[in-house]
PDB file of C-alpha atoms in Angstrom:
ATOM      1  CA  SER A  22       0.000   0.000   0.000  1.00  0.00           C
ATOM      2  CA  GLN A  23       1.058   3.576  -0.469  1.00  0.00           C
ATOM      3  CA  GLN A  24       1.784   6.207   2.159  1.00  0.00           C
ATOM      4  CA  GLY A  25      -1.394   7.176   3.961  1.00  0.00           C
ATOM      5  CA  GLU A  26      -3.852   4.478   3.053  1.00  0.00           C
ATOM      6  CA  GLU A  27      -7.170   4.544   4.837  1.00  0.00           C
ATOM      7  CA  ASP A  28      -9.593   1.770   5.404  1.00  0.00           C
ATOM      8  CA  PRO A  29     -12.386   1.217   5.024  1.00  0.00           C
ATOM      9  CA  GLN A  30     -12.880   3.140   1.790  1.00  0.00           C
ATOM     10  CA  ALA A  31     -16.511   3.680   2.735  1.00  0.00           C
ATOM     11  CA  LEU A  32     -18.357   3.413   6.016  1.00  0.00           C
ATOM     12  CA  SER A  33     -22.088   3.663   6.551  1.00  0.00           C
ATOM     13  CA  ILE A  34     -23.514   3.886  10.059  1.00  0.00           C
ATOM     14  CA  GLN A  35     -26.541   5.083  11.998  1.00  0.00           C
ATOM     15  CA  GLU A  36     -26.588   8.261  13.996  1.00  0.00           C
ATOM     16  CA  GLY A  37     -25.353   7.654  17.512  1.00  0.00           C
ATOM     17  CA  GLU A  38     -22.991   4.868  16.542  1.00  0.00           C
ATOM     18  CA  ASN A  39     -19.226   5.182  16.650  1.00  0.00           C
ATOM     19  CA  ALA A  40     -17.165   5.368  13.480  1.00  0.00           C
ATOM     20  CA  THR A  41     -13.615   4.091  13.279  1.00  0.00           C
ATOM     21  CA  MET A  42     -11.307   4.802  10.365  1.00  0.00           C
ATOM     22  CA  ASN A  43      -7.799   3.487   9.990  1.00  0.00           C
ATOM     23  CA  CYS A  44      -4.746   4.798   8.240  1.00  0.00           C
ATOM     24  CA  SER A  45      -1.467   3.080   7.445  1.00  0.00           C
ATOM     25  CA  TYR A  46       1.713   4.642   6.192  1.00  0.00           C
ATOM     26  CA  LYS A  47       5.131   3.475   5.100  1.00  0.00           C
ATOM     27  CA  THR A  48       7.852   5.987   5.919  1.00  0.00           C
ATOM     28  CA  SER A  49       8.844   7.505   9.242  1.00  0.00           C
ATOM     29  CA  ILE A  50       6.828  10.574  10.126  1.00  0.00           C
ATOM     30  CA  ASN A  51       7.005  13.677  12.268  1.00  0.00           C
ATOM     31  CA  ASN A  52       3.286  13.960  12.687  1.00  0.00           C
ATOM     32  CA  LEU A  53       0.049  12.601  11.329  1.00  0.00           C
ATOM     33  CA  GLN A  54      -3.006  14.723  10.732  1.00  0.00           C
ATOM     34  CA  TRP A  55      -6.636  14.008  10.021  1.00  0.00           C
ATOM     35  CA  TYR A  56      -8.699  16.193   7.741  1.00  0.00           C
ATOM     36  CA  ARG A  57     -12.338  16.240   6.817  1.00  0.00           C
ATOM     37  CA  GLN A  58     -13.789  17.209   3.460  1.00  0.00           C
ATOM     38  CA  ASN A  59     -17.422  17.874   2.806  1.00  0.00           C
ATOM     39  CA  SER A  60     -18.508  17.249  -0.760  1.00  0.00           C
ATOM     40  CA  GLY A  61     -17.119  19.896  -3.065  1.00  0.00           C
ATOM     41  CA  ARG A  62     -15.485  21.831  -0.259  1.00  0.00           C
ATOM     42  CA  GLY A  63     -11.990  22.287   1.108  1.00  0.00           C
ATOM     43  CA  LEU A  64     -10.166  20.239   3.676  1.00  0.00           C
ATOM     44  CA  VAL A  65     -10.734  21.066   7.309  1.00  0.00           C
ATOM     45  CA  HIS A  66      -8.095  20.159   9.840  1.00  0.00           C
ATOM     46  CA  LEU A  67      -9.398  17.968  12.647  1.00  0.00           C
ATOM     47  CA  ILE A  68      -6.496  16.835  14.758  1.00  0.00           C
ATOM     48  CA  LEU A  69      -2.730  16.476  14.671  1.00  0.00           C
ATOM     49  CA  ILE A  70      -0.789  13.831  16.551  1.00  0.00           C
ATOM     50  CA  ARG A  71       2.962  13.966  16.876  1.00  0.00           C
ATOM     51  CA  SER A  72       5.164  10.937  16.350  1.00  0.00           C
ATOM     52  CA  ASN A  73       5.964  10.782  20.065  1.00  0.00           C
ATOM     53  CA  GLU A  74       2.300  10.773  21.067  1.00  0.00           C
ATOM     54  CA  ARG A  75       0.107   7.704  21.244  1.00  0.00           C
ATOM     55  CA  GLU A  76      -3.355   9.115  21.698  1.00  0.00           C
ATOM     56  CA  LYS A  77      -5.080  12.424  21.393  1.00  0.00           C
ATOM     57  CA  HIS A  78      -8.626  13.620  21.999  1.00  0.00           C
ATOM     58  CA  SER A  79     -10.610  16.521  20.663  1.00  0.00           C
ATOM     59  CA  GLY A  80     -14.301  16.623  21.505  1.00  0.00           C
ATOM     60  CA  ARG A  81     -15.876  13.513  20.009  1.00  0.00           C
ATOM     61  CA  LEU A  82     -12.676  12.646  18.160  1.00  0.00           C
ATOM     62  CA  ARG A  83     -10.060  10.249  19.389  1.00  0.00           C
ATOM     63  CA  VAL A  84      -6.899   9.563  17.416  1.00  0.00           C
ATOM     64  CA  THR A  85      -4.348   6.900  18.135  1.00  0.00           C
ATOM     65  CA  LEU A  86      -0.929   6.455  16.622  1.00  0.00           C
ATOM     66  CA  ASP A  87       1.177   3.315  16.614  1.00  0.00           C
ATOM     67  CA  THR A  88       4.521   4.134  15.053  1.00  0.00           C
ATOM     68  CA  SER A  89       5.727   0.552  15.395  1.00  0.00           C
ATOM     69  CA  LYS A  90       2.901  -0.566  13.136  1.00  0.00           C
ATOM     70  CA  LYS A  91       2.907   2.656  11.141  1.00  0.00           C
ATOM     71  CA  SER A  92      -0.796   3.063  11.641  1.00  0.00           C
ATOM     72  CA  SER A  93      -3.319   5.473  13.058  1.00  0.00           C
ATOM     73  CA  SER A  94      -7.014   5.364  13.781  1.00  0.00           C
ATOM     74  CA  LEU A  95      -9.672   8.039  14.012  1.00  0.00           C
ATOM     75  CA  LEU A  96     -12.664   7.337  16.190  1.00  0.00           C
ATOM     76  CA  ILE A  97     -15.740   9.538  16.037  1.00  0.00           C
ATOM     77  CA  THR A  98     -18.037   8.806  18.938  1.00  0.00           C
ATOM     78  CA  ALA A  99     -21.787   9.334  18.988  1.00  0.00           C
ATOM     79  CA  SER A 100     -21.856  10.186  15.306  1.00  0.00           C
ATOM     80  CA  ARG A 101     -24.271  12.709  13.833  1.00  0.00           C
ATOM     81  CA  ALA A 102     -25.671  13.099  10.348  1.00  0.00           C
ATOM     82  CA  ALA A 103     -23.536  16.244  10.069  1.00  0.00           C
ATOM     83  CA  ASP A 104     -20.417  14.077  10.372  1.00  0.00           C
ATOM     84  CA  THR A 105     -21.106  12.752   6.879  1.00  0.00           C
ATOM     85  CA  ALA A 106     -17.981  13.606   4.882  1.00  0.00           C
ATOM     86  CA  SER A 107     -14.725  12.193   3.579  1.00  0.00           C
ATOM     87  CA  TYR A 108     -11.959  11.792   6.103  1.00  0.00           C
ATOM     88  CA  PHE A 109      -8.294  11.825   5.155  1.00  0.00           C
ATOM     89  CA  CYS A 110      -5.147  11.102   7.032  1.00  0.00           C
ATOM     90  CA  ALA A 111      -2.040  12.993   6.016  1.00  0.00           C
ATOM     91  CA  THR A 112       1.516  12.467   7.102  1.00  0.00           C
ATOM     92  CA  ALA A 113       4.257  15.018   7.513  1.00  0.00           C
ATOM     93  CA  SER A 114       7.769  13.730   7.219  1.00  0.00           C
ATOM     94  CA  ARG A 115      11.181  15.219   7.179  1.00  0.00           C
ATOM     95  CA  ALA A 116      12.557  12.242   5.290  1.00  0.00           C
ATOM     96  CA  GLY A 117      14.780  13.345   2.482  1.00  0.00           C
ATOM     97  CA  GLY A 118      14.706  16.903   3.697  1.00  0.00           C
ATOM     98  CA  THR A 119      11.082  17.470   2.865  1.00  0.00           C
ATOM     99  CA  SER A 120       9.330  20.318   4.574  1.00  0.00           C
ATOM    100  CA  TYR A 121       6.661  19.886   7.199  1.00  0.00           C
ATOM    101  CA  GLY A 122       4.154  21.599   4.954  1.00  0.00           C
ATOM    102  CA  LYS A 123       4.390  18.829   2.411  1.00  0.00           C
ATOM    103  CA  LEU A 124       1.667  16.479   3.477  1.00  0.00           C
ATOM    104  CA  THR A 125       1.097  13.085   1.931  1.00  0.00           C
ATOM    105  CA  PHE A 126      -2.596  12.290   1.887  1.00  0.00           C
ATOM    106  CA  GLY A 127      -4.380   8.980   1.869  1.00  0.00           C
ATOM    107  CA  GLN A 128      -7.233   8.027  -0.395  1.00  0.00           C
ATOM    108  CA  GLY A 129      -9.780   8.811   2.285  1.00  0.00           C
ATOM    109  CA  THR A 130     -12.748   7.157   3.916  1.00  0.00           C
ATOM    110  CA  ILE A 131     -16.228   8.218   2.881  1.00  0.00           C
ATOM    111  CA  LEU A 132     -18.363   8.275   6.005  1.00  0.00           C
ATOM    112  CA  THR A 133     -22.144   8.320   5.732  1.00  0.00           C
ATOM    113  CA  VAL A 134     -24.151   8.773   8.908  1.00  0.00           C
ATOM    114  CA  HIS A 135     -27.834   8.025   8.499  1.00  0.00           C
ATOM    115  CA  PRO A 136     -30.253   9.980  10.693  1.00  0.00           C
TER     116      PRO A 136
ATOM    117  CA  GLU B  25     -12.669  32.818  11.995  1.00  0.00           C
ATOM    118  CA  PRO B  26     -10.127  33.790   9.315  1.00  0.00           C
ATOM    119  CA  GLU B  27     -10.194  31.637   6.243  1.00  0.00           C
ATOM    120  CA  VAL B  28      -8.364  31.029   3.008  1.00  0.00           C
ATOM    121  CA  THR B  29     -10.337  32.224   0.019  1.00  0.00           C
ATOM    122  CA  GLN B  30      -9.921  31.034  -3.550  1.00  0.00           C
ATOM    123  CA  THR B  31     -11.214  32.430  -6.801  1.00  0.00           C
ATOM    124  CA  PRO B  32     -12.744  31.468  -9.097  1.00  0.00           C
ATOM    125  CA  SER B  33     -14.595  28.484  -7.709  1.00  0.00           C
ATOM    126  CA  HIS B  34     -14.788  26.972 -11.168  1.00  0.00           C
ATOM    127  CA  GLN B  35     -12.645  27.698 -14.219  1.00  0.00           C
ATOM    128  CA  VAL B  36     -13.155  26.202 -17.646  1.00  0.00           C
ATOM    129  CA  THR B  37     -10.392  26.647 -20.175  1.00  0.00           C
ATOM    130  CA  GLN B  38      -9.290  25.243 -23.483  1.00  0.00           C
ATOM    131  CA  MET B  39      -6.229  23.090 -23.812  1.00  0.00           C
ATOM    132  CA  GLY B  40      -3.135  25.189 -24.385  1.00  0.00           C
ATOM    133  CA  GLN B  41      -4.520  28.265 -22.643  1.00  0.00           C
ATOM    134  CA  GLU B  42      -2.961  29.909 -19.629  1.00  0.00           C
ATOM    135  CA  VAL B  43      -4.874  30.001 -16.363  1.00  0.00           C
ATOM    136  CA  ILE B  44      -4.230  31.812 -13.118  1.00  0.00           C
ATOM    137  CA  LEU B  45      -5.784  30.526  -9.942  1.00  0.00           C
ATOM    138  CA  ARG B  46      -5.992  33.003  -7.118  1.00  0.00           C
ATOM    139  CA  CYS B  47      -5.842  32.630  -3.383  1.00  0.00           C
ATOM    140  CA  VAL B  48      -5.898  34.950  -0.424  1.00  0.00           C
ATOM    141  CA  PRO B  49      -4.230  33.175   2.482  1.00  0.00           C
ATOM    142  CA  ILE B  50      -4.930  33.963   6.114  1.00  0.00           C
ATOM    143  CA  SER B  51      -3.379  37.339   6.735  1.00  0.00           C
ATOM    144  CA  ASN B  52      -0.784  36.539   9.402  1.00  0.00           C
ATOM    145  CA  HIS B  53       0.315  33.272   7.841  1.00  0.00           C
ATOM    146  CA  LEU B  54       3.771  32.956   6.406  1.00  0.00           C
ATOM    147  CA  TYR B  55       3.739  29.673   4.537  1.00  0.00           C
ATOM    148  CA  PHE B  56       1.673  28.966   1.469  1.00  0.00           C
ATOM    149  CA  TYR B  57       0.898  25.856  -0.491  1.00  0.00           C
ATOM    150  CA  TRP B  58      -0.884  24.529  -3.518  1.00  0.00           C
ATOM    151  CA  TYR B  59      -2.331  21.050  -3.632  1.00  0.00           C
ATOM    152  CA  ARG B  60      -4.503  19.414  -6.229  1.00  0.00           C
ATOM    153  CA  GLN B  61      -7.015  16.592  -6.283  1.00  0.00           C
ATOM    154  CA  ILE B  62      -7.855  14.882  -9.513  1.00  0.00           C
ATOM    155  CA  LEU B  63     -11.377  13.478  -9.374  1.00  0.00           C
ATOM    156  CA  GLY B  64     -11.397  10.221  -7.465  1.00  0.00           C
ATOM    157  CA  GLN B  65      -7.724  10.426  -6.561  1.00  0.00           C
ATOM    158  CA  LYS B  66      -5.667  11.536  -3.595  1.00  0.00           C
ATOM    159  CA  VAL B  67      -4.900  15.080  -2.659  1.00  0.00           C
ATOM    160  CA  GLU B  68      -1.386  15.748  -3.992  1.00  0.00           C
ATOM    161  CA  PHE B  69       1.194  18.296  -2.938  1.00  0.00           C
ATOM    162  CA  LEU B  70       2.321  20.689  -5.650  1.00  0.00           C
ATOM    163  CA  VAL B  71       4.422  23.399  -4.066  1.00  0.00           C
ATOM    164  CA  SER B  72       5.251  25.234  -0.876  1.00  0.00           C
ATOM    165  CA  PHE B  73       6.245  28.890  -0.747  1.00  0.00           C
ATOM    166  CA  TYR B  74       7.907  30.954   1.944  1.00  0.00           C
ATOM    167  CA  ASN B  75       9.669  34.278   2.047  1.00  0.00           C
ATOM    168  CA  ASN B  76       8.864  34.951  -1.590  1.00  0.00           C
ATOM    169  CA  GLU B  77      10.387  31.808  -2.909  1.00  0.00           C
ATOM    170  CA  ILE B  78       9.544  28.191  -3.501  1.00  0.00           C
ATOM    171  CA  SER B  79      10.725  26.054  -0.611  1.00  0.00           C
ATOM    172  CA  GLU B  80       9.716  22.748  -2.120  1.00  0.00           C
ATOM    173  CA  LYS B  81       7.943  21.425  -5.183  1.00  0.00           C
ATOM    174  CA  SER B  82       6.752  18.043  -6.333  1.00  0.00           C
ATOM    175  CA  GLU B  83       7.413  16.249  -9.603  1.00  0.00           C
ATOM    176  CA  ILE B  84       4.025  17.438 -10.811  1.00  0.00           C
ATOM    177  CA  PHE B  85       5.125  21.065 -10.533  1.00  0.00           C
ATOM    178  CA  ASP B  86       7.046  21.252 -13.796  1.00  0.00           C
ATOM    179  CA  ASP B  87       7.999  24.247 -15.926  1.00  0.00           C
ATOM    180  CA  GLN B  88       4.372  24.795 -16.903  1.00  0.00           C
ATOM    181  CA  PHE B  89       3.548  25.794 -13.336  1.00  0.00           C
ATOM    182  CA  SER B  90       4.583  28.898 -11.453  1.00  0.00           C
ATOM    183  CA  VAL B  91       3.558  30.612  -8.246  1.00  0.00           C
ATOM    184  CA  GLU B  92       3.686  34.207  -7.207  1.00  0.00           C
ATOM    185  CA  ARG B  93       2.812  36.430  -4.311  1.00  0.00           C
ATOM    186  CA  PRO B  94       2.389  39.645  -6.243  1.00  0.00           C
ATOM    187  CA  ASP B  95       1.154  42.043  -3.613  1.00  0.00           C
ATOM    188  CA  GLY B  96       1.547  40.680  -0.096  1.00  0.00           C
ATOM    189  CA  SER B  97      -1.978  39.342   0.133  1.00  0.00           C
ATOM    190  CA  ASN B  98      -2.628  37.253  -2.961  1.00  0.00           C
ATOM    191  CA  PHE B  99      -0.958  33.974  -3.804  1.00  0.00           C
ATOM    192  CA  THR B 100      -1.379  32.725  -7.351  1.00  0.00           C
ATOM    193  CA  LEU B 101      -0.803  29.541  -9.279  1.00  0.00           C
ATOM    194  CA  LYS B 102      -0.266  29.906 -13.005  1.00  0.00           C
ATOM    195  CA  ILE B 103      -0.421  27.104 -15.512  1.00  0.00           C
ATOM    196  CA  ARG B 104       1.104  28.360 -18.751  1.00  0.00           C
ATOM    197  CA  SER B 105      -0.294  25.906 -21.271  1.00  0.00           C
ATOM    198  CA  THR B 106      -3.002  23.726 -19.823  1.00  0.00           C
ATOM    199  CA  LYS B 107      -3.371  20.065 -20.673  1.00  0.00           C
ATOM    200  CA  LEU B 108      -6.381  17.832 -20.309  1.00  0.00           C
ATOM    201  CA  GLU B 109      -4.691  16.075 -17.400  1.00  0.00           C
ATOM    202  CA  ASP B 110      -4.486  19.349 -15.481  1.00  0.00           C
ATOM    203  CA  SER B 111      -8.222  19.085 -14.855  1.00  0.00           C
ATOM    204  CA  ALA B 112      -8.537  18.838 -11.097  1.00  0.00           C
ATOM    205  CA  MET B 113      -9.578  20.655  -7.950  1.00  0.00           C
ATOM    206  CA  TYR B 114      -6.766  22.966  -6.887  1.00  0.00           C
ATOM    207  CA  PHE B 115      -6.503  23.827  -3.222  1.00  0.00           C
ATOM    208  CA  CYS B 116      -4.557  26.665  -1.727  1.00  0.00           C
ATOM    209  CA  ALA B 117      -3.452  26.361   1.894  1.00  0.00           C
ATOM    210  CA  SER B 118      -1.549  28.416   4.391  1.00  0.00           C
ATOM    211  CA  SER B 119       0.012  27.920   7.780  1.00  0.00           C
ATOM    212  CA  SER B 120       1.567  30.184  10.337  1.00  0.00           C
ATOM    213  CA  ARG B 121       4.527  27.912  10.723  1.00  0.00           C
ATOM    214  CA  GLN B 122       5.837  25.388   8.255  1.00  0.00           C
ATOM    215  CA  GLY B 123       3.266  22.654   8.887  1.00  0.00           C
ATOM    216  CA  SER B 124       4.855  22.244  12.255  1.00  0.00           C
ATOM    217  CA  TYR B 125       3.711  20.282  15.244  1.00  0.00           C
ATOM    218  CA  ASN B 126       1.394  23.060  16.324  1.00  0.00           C
ATOM    219  CA  SER B 127       0.365  24.564  13.049  1.00  0.00           C
ATOM    220  CA  PRO B 128      -1.964  22.664  10.746  1.00  0.00           C
ATOM    221  CA  LEU B 129      -2.676  23.707   7.197  1.00  0.00           C
ATOM    222  CA  HIS B 130      -5.737  25.830   6.518  1.00  0.00           C
ATOM    223  CA  PHE B 131      -7.258  25.041   3.144  1.00  0.00           C
ATOM    224  CA  GLY B 132      -9.464  27.073   0.870  1.00  0.00           C
ATOM    225  CA  ASN B 133     -12.552  25.612  -0.793  1.00  0.00           C
ATOM    226  CA  GLY B 134     -10.700  25.019  -4.000  1.00  0.00           C
ATOM    227  CA  THR B 135     -10.916  25.970  -7.651  1.00  0.00           C
ATOM    228  CA  ARG B 136     -12.265  23.319  -9.951  1.00  0.00           C
ATOM    229  CA  LEU B 137     -10.287  23.558 -13.182  1.00  0.00           C
ATOM    230  CA  THR B 138     -11.754  21.905 -16.243  1.00  0.00           C
ATOM    231  CA  VAL B 139      -9.592  21.749 -19.350  1.00  0.00           C
ATOM    232  CA  THR B 140     -11.470  20.950 -22.554  1.00  0.00           C
TER     233      THR B 140
END
């Protein structure tokens, strides 16, 4: 798989349920970020987790990072219909002298929350 | 809340024509980026820009592409001679620090470029 691969590609749940999305990557990273994209709109930053962190919370979001497995997960608890969007992980790496601003995005997970 | 604005939202052009995509980054940000997303594909990095010069560019960003910050508020992406494969959504982004631990990227809503 390529850097920043999410699974599942699509997730359909009922309002109130939890949604878990996973991301795997290949190279060493400095941080991993999750973004959300509503249809036809820009990317909105959700949460950033540094390589030396294992878990981070923000409201209903919980992100974990396992650098030994090169994987991350995004958990959205008590989902709402308004959470319907595409969710992307993106990695920032200084490998090869690349800048932090160069993010490598995954393919994304399309989340549909049914009311 | 401050936001990155992009114009136009949709641009249709003929193959071989020049296009300029415009962006107004968040006013106190120092780092600027262009990304693109071809329909159904991943968001891809094109270029980063700091202190009036390119700090990094991807393989996609060839001689047909250029960026400029002409007046201290706008940040533009120019494609000199568009190709069909340039059709994509182009996103501008900015950050206060170079995508650092504490500074995520703020993206605009994108310009959908259609080359016919």
